[in-house]
Amino acid sequence: MAQQATPVRTARLGRALGTEPTAVSGVVLLLPGGEETSARRPSPMLATASVRALGRRLTRAGRDDGLVVHVVHYRFRGWNGTQADQARDASWAADEVVRRYGDVPVCLAGMDMGGRAALHSGGHTAVNSVLALSPWLPEEDVAAPPEPVKQLVGRRVLIVHGTNDERTDPELSFRLASRAKKANRDVCRFEVHSDGHALHAFRDEVHALAEDFVMGALFGRAFARPVEDALAAPPPLGLRMPLASGFGRSLRR
């Protein structure tokens, strides 16, 4: 009896969060976390749980501007070394956005390993901005090439990291931001003091910051003063910007 061929796994875009607008003017692709190495298929519910709350907030904030938000469903749970599977899936998703919606700006917004995927895939021609929350980055190794940053030139980039993150080292994201800032002045990084990897303690502030950044990057809304200051400040000031308690309520203009 002939063996059946193993089906090729494909990435996919989840259904748009909320009601899809009639005219789409911008897209956020949410990139969930993952594992360093795994060929297993992600669990749809568990994999997307970390980004869905942010996605719902962005959907509400951008509804009148024509924003669509999709969660990217990866082929594999793992990054898988030089395969960089999650970055490849993020690039595929950006291609799919172009196919579906045409020439609209895209923001890649990733959490954990999804943050690394967003940074890696930021050079896609449709992408104008990158948001990386608690990005997983590899330990620096003199025998391995450093994480790339040149693809981020011409994009607005925001990195957010909790200072008490025990899963992904915040110092590594600071070093990457420092290298990226040399090539691209539109890079900033906020530190959430005493918060951990999931950024739960200051979730409202983190989501307000993300909303402010995404709406400004995609639709030209004025950034809140702390974001403006962080983008304009030279290193290390704009890369160690503290996220103040109450951001989104008292610190807007």
CSV table of C-alpha atoms in Angstrom, one decimal:
chain,number,residue,atom,x,y,z
A,1,MET,CA,0.0,0.0,0.0
A,2,ALA,CA,1.5,3.4,-1.0
A,3,GLN,CA,2.3,5.7,1.8
A,4,GLN,CA,0.5,9.0,1.8
A,5,ALA,CA,2.7,12.1,1.5
A,6,THR,CA,3.0,14.1,4.7
A,7,PRO,CA,1.1,17.4,4.2
A,8,VAL,CA,3.2,20.5,4.1
A,9,ARG,CA,2.4,22.8,7.0
A,10,THR,CA,1.5,26.3,6.1
A,11,ALA,CA,1.2,29.4,8.3
A,12,ARG,CA,-2.1,31.2,8.3
A,13,LEU,CA,-3.7,34.4,9.4
A,14,GLY,CA,-6.4,34.1,12.0
A,15,ARG,CA,-9.8,35.7,11.4
A,16,ALA,CA,-9.6,39.5,11.8
A,17,LEU,CA,-10.3,40.5,15.4
A,18,GLY,CA,-13.6,42.4,15.7
A,19,THR,CA,-15.5,43.6,12.7
A,20,GLU,CA,-13.4,44.1,9.6
A,21,PRO,CA,-13.8,47.6,8.2
A,22,THR,CA,-15.1,48.2,4.7
A,23,ALA,CA,-11.9,50.1,3.7
A,24,VAL,CA,-8.7,48.8,5.2
A,25,SER,CA,-6.0,51.5,5.7
A,26,GLY,CA,-3.6,49.7,8.0
A,27,VAL,CA,-2.8,46.2,9.4
A,28,VAL,CA,-1.3,45.0,12.7
A,29,LEU,CA,0.1,41.4,12.6
A,30,LEU,CA,0.3,39.9,16.1
A,31,LEU,CA,3.1,37.5,16.5
A,32,PRO,CA,2.7,35.3,19.6
A,33,GLY,CA,5.6,33.7,21.6
A,34,GLY,CA,7.1,30.4,21.0
A,35,GLU,CA,10.0,28.1,21.8
A,36,GLU,CA,13.7,28.1,20.9
A,37,THR,CA,13.5,24.7,19.3
A,38,SER,CA,10.3,22.7,18.4
A,39,ALA,CA,8.9,21.1,15.3
A,40,ARG,CA,5.5,20.6,17.0
A,41,ARG,CA,2.4,22.5,15.8
A,42,PRO,CA,1.4,25.3,18.1
A,43,SER,CA,-1.8,25.1,20.2
A,44,PRO,CA,-4.0,27.8,18.6
A,45,MET,CA,-5.6,28.9,21.9
A,46,LEU,CA,-2.5,28.8,24.1
A,47,ALA,CA,-0.2,30.3,21.5
A,48,THR,CA,-2.4,33.4,20.9
A,49,ALA,CA,-3.5,34.1,24.4
A,50,SER,CA,-0.6,36.4,25.1
A,51,VAL,CA,-1.5,38.8,22.3
A,52,ARG,CA,-5.2,38.7,22.0
A,53,ALA,CA,-6.0,41.3,24.7
A,54,LEU,CA,-3.6,43.7,23.0
A,55,GLY,CA,-5.2,42.9,19.7
A,56,ARG,CA,-8.7,43.7,21.0
A,57,ARG,CA,-7.5,47.0,22.3
A,58,LEU,CA,-5.9,48.0,19.0
A,59,THR,CA,-9.0,46.9,17.1
A,60,ARG,CA,-11.1,49.3,19.2
A,61,ALA,CA,-8.6,52.1,18.9
A,62,GLY,CA,-8.2,51.9,15.2
A,63,ARG,CA,-11.7,51.0,14.0
A,64,ASP,CA,-12.5,54.5,12.6
A,65,ASP,CA,-9.1,54.6,10.9
A,66,GLY,CA,-9.6,51.4,9.0
A,67,LEU,CA,-7.4,49.2,11.1
A,68,VAL,CA,-7.4,45.4,10.8
A,69,VAL,CA,-5.7,43.2,13.3
A,70,HIS,CA,-4.7,39.5,12.6
A,71,VAL,CA,-3.0,36.9,14.8
A,72,VAL,CA,-0.4,35.0,12.8
A,73,HIS,CA,-0.6,31.2,13.3
A,74,TYR,CA,2.9,29.6,12.9
A,75,ARG,CA,3.7,26.4,11.3
A,76,PHE,CA,5.9,25.3,14.2
A,77,ARG,CA,6.3,26.2,17.9
A,78,GLY,CA,10.0,26.7,17.5
A,79,TRP,CA,12.4,29.3,16.0
A,80,ASN,CA,14.6,26.4,15.1
A,81,GLY,CA,18.0,27.9,14.6
A,82,THR,CA,19.0,29.1,11.2
A,83,GLN,CA,15.5,28.1,9.9
A,84,ALA,CA,14.1,31.1,11.8
A,85,ASP,CA,10.7,29.6,11.2
A,86,GLN,CA,8.7,32.2,13.0
A,87,ALA,CA,10.4,35.0,11.2
A,88,ARG,CA,9.6,33.3,7.9
A,89,ASP,CA,6.0,33.0,8.9
A,90,ALA,CA,5.9,36.7,9.8
A,91,SER,CA,7.2,37.6,6.3
A,92,TRP,CA,4.7,35.3,4.7
A,93,ALA,CA,1.9,37.0,6.7
A,94,ALA,CA,3.1,40.4,5.4
A,95,ASP,CA,3.0,39.1,1.9
A,96,GLU,CA,-0.6,37.8,2.6
A,97,VAL,CA,-1.6,41.3,3.8
A,98,VAL,CA,-0.4,42.8,0.5
A,99,ARG,CA,-2.4,40.1,-1.4
A,100,ARG,CA,-5.6,40.7,0.6
A,101,TYR,CA,-5.5,44.4,1.2
A,102,GLY,CA,-3.1,46.0,-1.2
A,103,ASP,CA,-0.6,48.7,-0.4
A,104,VAL,CA,-1.4,49.5,3.2
A,105,PRO,CA,1.2,50.0,6.1
A,106,VAL,CA,1.8,47.1,8.4
A,107,CYS,CA,3.0,47.0,12.0
A,108,LEU,CA,4.5,43.7,13.2
A,109,ALA,CA,3.7,43.4,16.9
A,110,GLY,CA,5.4,40.5,18.7
A,111,MET,CA,5.6,39.1,22.2
A,112,ASP,CA,8.6,36.9,23.4
A,113,MET,CA,9.8,34.9,20.4
A,114,GLY,CA,7.3,36.8,18.4
A,115,GLY,CA,9.2,39.9,19.3
A,116,ARG,CA,12.3,38.5,17.7
A,117,ALA,CA,10.3,37.5,14.6
A,118,ALA,CA,8.9,41.0,14.3
A,119,LEU,CA,12.4,42.5,14.5
A,120,HIS,CA,13.8,40.0,12.0
A,121,SER,CA,11.0,40.6,9.5
A,122,GLY,CA,10.8,44.3,9.9
A,123,GLY,CA,12.6,44.8,6.5
A,124,HIS,CA,9.5,43.6,4.5
A,125,THR,CA,8.5,46.3,2.1
A,126,ALA,CA,5.0,46.6,3.5
A,127,VAL,CA,6.2,47.0,7.1
A,128,ASN,CA,6.5,50.6,8.5
A,129,SER,CA,6.8,49.8,12.2
A,130,VAL,CA,7.8,47.1,14.7
A,131,LEU,CA,6.6,46.6,18.3
A,132,ALA,CA,8.6,44.0,20.3
A,133,LEU,CA,7.3,43.2,23.8
A,134,SER,CA,9.7,41.3,26.0
A,135,PRO,CA,11.5,40.0,22.9
A,136,TRP,CA,13.4,36.7,23.2
A,137,LEU,CA,16.9,37.2,22.0
A,138,PRO,CA,19.8,34.7,21.9
A,139,GLU,CA,22.8,35.1,24.2
A,140,GLU,CA,25.6,37.0,22.5
A,141,ASP,CA,28.2,34.6,21.1
A,142,VAL,CA,31.5,35.7,19.5
A,143,ALA,CA,31.3,32.7,17.2
A,144,ALA,CA,27.8,33.6,15.9
A,145,PRO,CA,26.7,36.6,13.9
A,146,PRO,CA,24.8,39.2,16.0
A,147,GLU,CA,21.1,39.7,15.6
A,148,PRO,CA,20.5,41.8,12.4
A,149,VAL,CA,19.4,45.4,12.7
A,150,LYS,CA,19.9,47.0,9.3
A,151,GLN,CA,16.5,45.7,8.1
A,152,LEU,CA,14.9,48.2,10.5
A,153,VAL,CA,16.2,51.2,8.7
A,154,GLY,CA,13.2,53.4,7.7
A,155,ARG,CA,10.9,51.8,10.3
A,156,ARG,CA,9.7,53.1,13.6
A,157,VAL,CA,10.6,50.6,16.3
A,158,LEU,CA,9.5,50.3,19.9
A,159,ILE,CA,10.8,47.7,22.3
A,160,VAL,CA,9.2,47.2,25.8
A,161,HIS,CA,10.9,45.1,28.4
A,162,GLY,CA,10.3,44.5,32.1
A,163,THR,CA,13.3,44.9,34.3
A,164,ASN,CA,12.5,41.7,36.3
A,165,ASP,CA,12.1,39.5,33.3
A,166,GLU,CA,13.5,36.1,34.1
A,167,ARG,CA,12.8,34.5,30.8
A,168,THR,CA,14.3,37.0,28.3
A,169,ASP,CA,17.2,39.2,29.4
A,170,PRO,CA,16.3,42.9,29.2
A,171,GLU,CA,19.9,43.8,28.8
A,172,LEU,CA,20.0,41.9,25.5
A,173,SER,CA,17.1,44.0,24.1
A,174,PHE,CA,18.9,47.1,25.3
A,175,ARG,CA,22.1,46.1,23.4
A,176,LEU,CA,20.1,45.3,20.3
A,177,ALA,CA,18.3,48.6,20.5
A,178,SER,CA,21.6,50.4,20.9
A,179,ARG,CA,22.9,48.9,17.7
A,180,ALA,CA,19.6,49.6,15.9
A,181,LYS,CA,19.6,53.2,17.0
A,182,LYS,CA,23.0,53.8,15.2
A,183,ALA,CA,21.4,52.8,11.9
A,184,ASN,CA,18.0,54.2,12.5
A,185,ARG,CA,17.1,57.1,14.7
A,186,ASP,CA,13.4,56.1,14.9
A,187,VAL,CA,14.1,53.5,17.6
A,188,CYS,CA,13.1,53.7,21.2
A,189,ARG,CA,12.8,51.3,24.2
A,190,PHE,CA,10.8,51.5,27.4
A,191,GLU,CA,11.6,49.8,30.6
A,192,VAL,CA,8.8,48.6,32.9
A,193,HIS,CA,10.4,48.7,36.3
A,194,SER,CA,9.8,45.6,38.6
A,195,ASP,CA,7.6,43.9,36.0
A,196,GLY,CA,8.2,40.4,34.7
A,197,HIS,CA,8.2,38.7,31.3
A,198,ALA,CA,4.4,38.8,30.7
A,199,LEU,CA,4.2,42.5,31.7
A,200,HIS,CA,1.1,41.8,33.8
A,201,ALA,CA,1.8,44.2,36.6
A,202,PHE,CA,1.5,47.2,34.3
A,203,ARG,CA,-0.5,45.7,31.5
A,204,ASP,CA,-2.8,48.8,31.1
A,205,GLU,CA,0.2,51.1,30.8
A,206,VAL,CA,1.9,48.7,28.3
A,207,HIS,CA,-1.2,48.4,26.2
A,208,ALA,CA,-1.7,52.2,26.2
A,209,LEU,CA,1.9,52.7,25.1
A,210,ALA,CA,1.5,50.1,22.4
A,211,GLU,CA,-1.7,51.7,21.2
A,212,ASP,CA,-0.1,55.2,21.1
A,213,PHE,CA,2.8,53.9,19.1
A,214,VAL,CA,0.8,51.8,16.6
A,215,MET,CA,-1.8,54.5,15.9
A,216,GLY,CA,1.0,57.1,15.4
A,217,ALA,CA,3.1,54.8,13.2
A,218,LEU,CA,0.3,53.6,11.0
A,219,PHE,CA,-2.0,56.6,10.8
A,220,GLY,CA,0.1,59.6,11.7
A,221,ARG,CA,-1.6,60.4,15.0
A,222,ALA,CA,0.5,62.6,17.3
A,223,PHE,CA,2.6,60.5,19.7
A,224,ALA,CA,2.3,61.0,23.4
A,225,ARG,CA,5.1,63.2,24.8
A,226,PRO,CA,7.0,60.3,26.4
A,227,VAL,CA,7.1,58.5,23.1
A,228,GLU,CA,8.2,61.6,21.2
A,229,ASP,CA,10.9,62.2,23.8
A,230,ALA,CA,12.1,58.6,23.6
A,231,LEU,CA,12.4,58.6,19.8
A,232,ALA,CA,14.2,62.0,19.9
A,233,ALA,CA,16.6,61.3,22.8
A,234,PRO,CA,20.1,60.0,22.1
A,235,PRO,CA,21.3,56.7,23.6
A,236,PRO,CA,21.1,55.6,26.2
A,237,LEU,CA,18.3,57.9,27.4
A,238,GLY,CA,15.7,57.0,24.7
A,239,LEU,CA,16.5,53.3,25.2
A,240,ARG,CA,16.0,53.2,28.9
A,241,MET,CA,12.9,55.3,29.1
A,242,PRO,CA,10.8,54.4,32.2
A,243,LEU,CA,7.2,53.6,31.6
A,244,ALA,CA,5.4,55.6,34.2
A,245,SER,CA,2.5,54.3,36.2
A,246,GLY,CA,-0.7,55.8,34.8
A,247,PHE,CA,0.6,56.1,31.2
A,248,GLY,CA,-2.4,56.5,28.9
A,249,ARG,CA,-4.4,58.5,31.5
A,250,SER,CA,-2.4,61.3,32.9
A,251,LEU,CA,0.7,61.5,30.6
A,252,ARG,CA,-1.0,62.2,27.3
A,253,ARG,CA,-0.9,65.7,26.0
